Amino acid sequence: RDGLATYCLMLGDDALVLSHRLSEWTTRAHELEDEVALANIALDLLGQARMLLSRAASVAGDGADEDSLAYFRDEREFRNVRLVELPRGDFGRCVAGLLVFSTWRLAVLSRLTRSADPVLAAVAAKGVKEVTYHRDYAARWAVRLGDGTEYSARRLHQGFADVLPFVPELFTPHELERELARQEVAVDPAPLRPEFDEVLRTVCTTAGTELPEVSTVGTLAGGAGRHGVHTEHLGYLLAEMQSLARSDPEARW
Amino acid sequence: RDGLATYCLMLGDDALVLSHRLSEWTTRAHELEDEVALANIALDLLGQARMLLSRAASVAGDGADEDSLAYFRDEREFRNVRLVELPRGDFGRCVAGLLVFSTWRLAVLSRLTRSADPVLAAVAAKGVKEVTYHRDYAARWAVRLGDGTEYSARRLHQGFADVLPFVPELFTPHELERELARQEVAVDPAPLRPEFDEVLRTVCTTAGTELPEVSTVGTLAGGAGRHGVHTEHLGYLLAEMQSLARSDPEARW
Amino acid sequence: MDEELHEHFTRTIERDQRVEPRDWMPSGYRRTLVRQIAQHAHSEIIGMQPEGNWITRAPSLRRKAILLAKVQDEAGHGLYLYSAAETLGVDRAELTDKLLSQKQKYSSIFNYPTLTFADIGVIGWLVDGAAIVNQVPLCRCSYGPYGRAMVRICKEESFHQRQGYELLMTMMNGTSRQREMVQDATDRWWWPSLMMFGPPDGDSPNTRQSMEWGIKRHTNDELRQKFVDMTVPQAEALGVRLPDSGLVYNPERGHYDFSEPDWDEFRRVLEGNGPCNAQRIERRREAHRDGAWVREAAAAHAAKQQQRGREAV
Amino acid sequence: MDEELHEHFTRTIERDQRVEPRDWMPSGYRRTLVRQIAQHAHSEIIGMQPEGNWITRAPSLRRKAILLAKVQDEAGHGLYLYSAAETLGVDRAELTDKLLSQKQKYSSIFNYPTLTFADIGVIGWLVDGAAIVNQVPLCRCSYGPYGRAMVRICKEESFHQRQGYELLMTMMNGTSRQREMVQDATDRWWWPSLMMFGPPDGDSPNTRQSMEWGIKRHTNDELRQKFVDMTVPQAEALGVRLPDSGLVYNPERGHYDFSEPDWDEFRRVLEGNGPCNAQRIERRREAHRDGAWVREAAAAHAAKQQQRGREAV
């Protein structure tokens, strides 16, 4: 049961942290329509995070709830992949990151709809529809940027250069994911890599861009986001996100 | 006594918040020498903040100390002027802000050396030497930027345009400052404006620049930083600064 | 011919019928509407900032979702309103330029900072509350597209107002610190909210013409009174004190008496010297500037696509 | 002549005297020194980042002051070392370029992230501790300016190391959460600290030549052993567990035995694939890029001043 709770945290934290980063675009995007779209995606991911954190809390059964998990865990207890922590960057980075994340997550969620855990299966089923839209949004923009101006193609390329180093981590299962995958509760991401590569290849061909060659960001004694080993960016994000909730722990909102 | 404590908070918070902003330059300046210089100034101001917050705590005598005051007050309880909260900006902004702040503070501290409160007088005496250096550093750079390239002159000018709207607040005494000034404990900043203007005029003449015309940033029903009415920037700064201390209130460091 | 058109227009107004985009209208009517709708749209867009300021720090995930959705709705309202303005023959890029160059205004209320999360509740309660009082009559505005946009907007605003009030209720039932936050936020936002109805009727020279044209239905002071009368019992239910010692029920008038807002502050903020004017405009300018290359890319791609389409034919 | 110079150089080394900037030296000696001093200087500068990461979040004002002063000292060390390198005929701008273009390296330890404030203490204790073990012999380096810079640096490093250890002591006497933080940080930094001494002697081809030249005084493995022997009792005093089940005292050798670090991880980090390599370099590039206009302004002003000086004559 602890394993299931932790697995829910992994997928939930991915959504929570990326939702935070996307919500930073509010009042900062190039067009109102895209502010609306990015806020929508942030809201979808926030919704997924809430369901997954609530599920983690109810499975653990230790009196936690979505808010205590979101606001009162420290950085080392967060289980998200590092990709989602990267600072907002420009719109090229945003598009590249969202394309990578949603392509990967869609591959995971679409398998997770067959999870032995009915709640996870239901969350995944809802998520598949949402993340399909996210991926399409990102893919459409990747094409516009790649096929737009020389400058926009360069920004997209740089965006990929910034996020691709974090891709191998997405397909490196934590021991727990492998264990739960054997029980048909979780999805082992490793075999999904070809599907992911294929989607990216298709988008890049349409966009007339090539993915840059990059080095992989290293781990710490094999540990990365899923083990609570994060980038230095996450601490600042959490300091901001948790500041008010922690300023008055007795308060209910 | 409460009045004196609050007055110490005002001058202490000014130093604490600006020290934070200047420390953000660490690893980000254009030359190592200037990273060292900016860190030095940040350290001096941090030292001033510590003495003033400690004095506030001991005068109030309610068990507070410099850390409880720095880390466990909320935004509305901070008494600093809004000028020091402005985001880091570029080096032009940094120089303009530091020149304005240290010219003003030097004028205040040099009067405060004659305070009826011996501790304030001593803190001021030490501060005068430090802030004289800060002002000279800023003035030297203002001249370099103003007299450097066309671009640097423009950046300096923009820096002034960003900070000058916050200058009138510096010379608008809080009721408490006026009251304590009558008791010869505090300094009423209002009469110091001509001295301030004169220094800025001299620097600008040497730098070959003119101060931009700007509108004053407004108050809220007459209230500004000294009343705890801040810019929206301060909340983020405090969230970051206080995050660790608040995560484990029982801890001693 | 011209006279005939004018008469038709006047009759439409008199009969409380709607003027539609293709109908003839006096140029003053058109100008007034463009200015008012644009200002209203800009207010929605700038209004995203004070609330947006708390999205990343919302103290529960539920409140975060509500706030993010609300700010998103405001972007949506801005979009409807820009569309309504476009029916009058201006385009959005032009209006955006006028906002950024400060040739058109937005509601001054958004030039105040949000200092605590209670401000989110109070903005919902007082600011959206005042907006609704202002806007409900606009649903019957003589210009069709504007009136119809307002119907939709008012519905969502009422929803936001209830959410704001509910947040405050929850906070008032919370810790003492939360109750203090609500009182503090109320103290800060009360007077600016009263100013949202504009200057006193004596200083509002355009009101009469707007009322004759069926754009406005009530004077500023009438709406302000309505807002006060509506809000006092809400404050009582909440357990919060409104910061006006002159606020008392006047049984003769059947209304609450209240003190004059500080109209000097109002004018200063309107002229650009509020606490956040520069910051609000700069944020929009920055978004516009930083996003220029993205808009150019989208346009370039669209042009290439069109070119490819033509070549494929 | 050449032979004579060479002999003089060799005798200077053999007698443990100092080579000074104007002395003749073999080009290999000069090259090795430039590379080593530059790498050392870069390490000081890049090393500011992991610690600088906690300045704005230090949990007490005293710790904030200590940390800010320490990071500032590191900038100072970088400056001494760049000066020492300049005595060998290279200039700082050239070395900076080589750092930014990744043609010269810096200590791999700084490619790990600082995840909690305990990392600040552990960096002081283990990383500065290892640096001191590495650097104390360098105070006797055959090249004068480098040796003298190291004397000053080692003094400050010892001070930093004591401050780090004192922070950990305080934390270990604090709350359970603080103790867990210290253990966790120790677990993460232990192996990377051992790697700071470089690859095992068998894989360190340049060591012999450096020792002959009096630049290096001990092999990597000797220094690593020394560090382990020194650190184990400190860990015990602290009450922290070092994460190596193979760590036991070997009475025969009179030293602690310990396990091999993961040399594959070492090589990956060295080749640029550590957790923070890209971030560290990018931060310096950004500072350099963003500061270009300031450097240009300073140069332009200086040139104008000189011109004015000439005209005034």
PDB file of C-alpha atoms in Angstrom, chain B residues 72 74-77 82 166 215-222 228-236 239 246, chain C residues 49-50 52-54 56-57 112-116 177 184 187-188 265 268 272-276 278-280:
ATOM      1  CA  PHE B  72       8.521  35.171  11.567  1.00  0.00           C
ATOM      2  CA  ASP B  74       4.572  38.599   7.774  1.00  0.00           C
ATOM      3  CA  GLU B  75       4.744  41.023   4.903  1.00  0.00           C
ATOM      4  CA  ARG B  76       2.312  43.503   6.468  1.00  0.00           C
ATOM      5  CA  GLU B  77       4.545  43.750   9.533  1.00  0.00           C
ATOM      6  CA  ARG B  82       9.262  50.126  -0.958  1.00  0.00           C
ATOM      7  CA  PHE B 166       9.957  55.642  -4.988  1.00  0.00           C
ATOM      8  CA  SER B 215       5.584  60.217 -11.608  1.00  0.00           C
ATOM      9  CA  THR B 216       5.536  59.330  -7.972  1.00  0.00           C
ATOM     10  CA  VAL B 217       4.325  55.884  -7.026  1.00  0.00           C
ATOM     11  CA  GLY B 218       1.144  56.306  -5.054  1.00  0.00           C
ATOM     12  CA  THR B 219       0.228  55.346  -1.544  1.00  0.00           C
ATOM     13  CA  LEU B 220      -2.770  53.531  -0.167  1.00  0.00           C
ATOM     14  CA  ALA B 221      -4.852  55.943   1.903  1.00  0.00           C
ATOM     15  CA  GLY B 222      -1.549  57.712   2.600  1.00  0.00           C
ATOM     16  CA  GLY B 228       3.357  47.904   5.995  1.00  0.00           C
ATOM     17  CA  VAL B 229       1.860  48.714   2.586  1.00  0.00           C
ATOM     18  CA  HIS B 230       4.388  47.202   0.206  1.00  0.00           C
ATOM     19  CA  THR B 231       4.801  46.381  -3.437  1.00  0.00           C
ATOM     20  CA  GLU B 232       3.721  42.947  -4.588  1.00  0.00           C
ATOM     21  CA  HIS B 233       7.405  42.009  -4.852  1.00  0.00           C
ATOM     22  CA  LEU B 234       8.032  41.811  -1.120  1.00  0.00           C
ATOM     23  CA  GLY B 235       5.827  38.783  -0.555  1.00  0.00           C
ATOM     24  CA  TYR B 236       7.911  36.673  -2.927  1.00  0.00           C
ATOM     25  CA  ALA B 239       8.549  33.589   0.949  1.00  0.00           C
ATOM     26  CA  ARG B 246       9.631  28.445   8.942  1.00  0.00           C
TER      27      ARG B 246
ATOM     28  CA  GLN C  49      -2.649  40.720 -12.449  1.00  0.00           C
ATOM     29  CA  PRO C  50      -3.632  41.495  -8.859  1.00  0.00           C
ATOM     30  CA  GLY C  52      -2.755  36.301 -10.682  1.00  0.00           C
ATOM     31  CA  ASN C  53      -0.263  37.455  -8.059  1.00  0.00           C
ATOM     32  CA  TRP C  54      -1.559  34.741  -5.697  1.00  0.00           C
ATOM     33  CA  THR C  56       1.384  30.214  -7.254  1.00  0.00           C
ATOM     34  CA  ARG C  57       0.907  30.844  -3.524  1.00  0.00           C
ATOM     35  CA  TYR C 112      -3.796  48.645  -5.906  1.00  0.00           C
ATOM     36  CA  PRO C 113      -1.614  45.757  -4.740  1.00  0.00           C
ATOM     37  CA  THR C 114      -2.872  42.425  -3.399  1.00  0.00           C
ATOM     38  CA  LEU C 115      -0.944  42.083  -0.169  1.00  0.00           C
ATOM     39  CA  THR C 116      -2.467  38.956   1.371  1.00  0.00           C
ATOM     40  CA  ARG C 177      -4.777  35.501  11.967  1.00  0.00           C
ATOM     41  CA  ASP C 184      -7.203  44.298   6.927  1.00  0.00           C
ATOM     42  CA  ASP C 187     -10.021  48.159   5.213  1.00  0.00           C
ATOM     43  CA  ARG C 188      -7.772  48.502   2.203  1.00  0.00           C
ATOM     44  CA  GLU C 265      -6.520  59.798  -4.298  1.00  0.00           C
ATOM     45  CA  ARG C 268      -4.035  60.632  -8.583  1.00  0.00           C
ATOM     46  CA  GLY C 272      -1.186  57.207 -13.289  1.00  0.00           C
ATOM     47  CA  ASN C 273       0.102  57.664  -9.757  1.00  0.00           C
ATOM     48  CA  GLY C 274      -1.454  54.745  -7.967  1.00  0.00           C
ATOM     49  CA  PRO C 275       0.638  52.177  -6.158  1.00  0.00           C
ATOM     50  CA  CYS C 276       0.795  49.791  -9.121  1.00  0.00           C
ATOM     51  CA  ALA C 278       3.545  51.472 -13.697  1.00  0.00           C
ATOM     52  CA  GLN C 279       3.917  47.826 -12.711  1.00  0.00           C
ATOM     53  CA  ARG C 280       0.611  46.790 -14.332  1.00  0.00           C
TER      54      ARG C 280
END
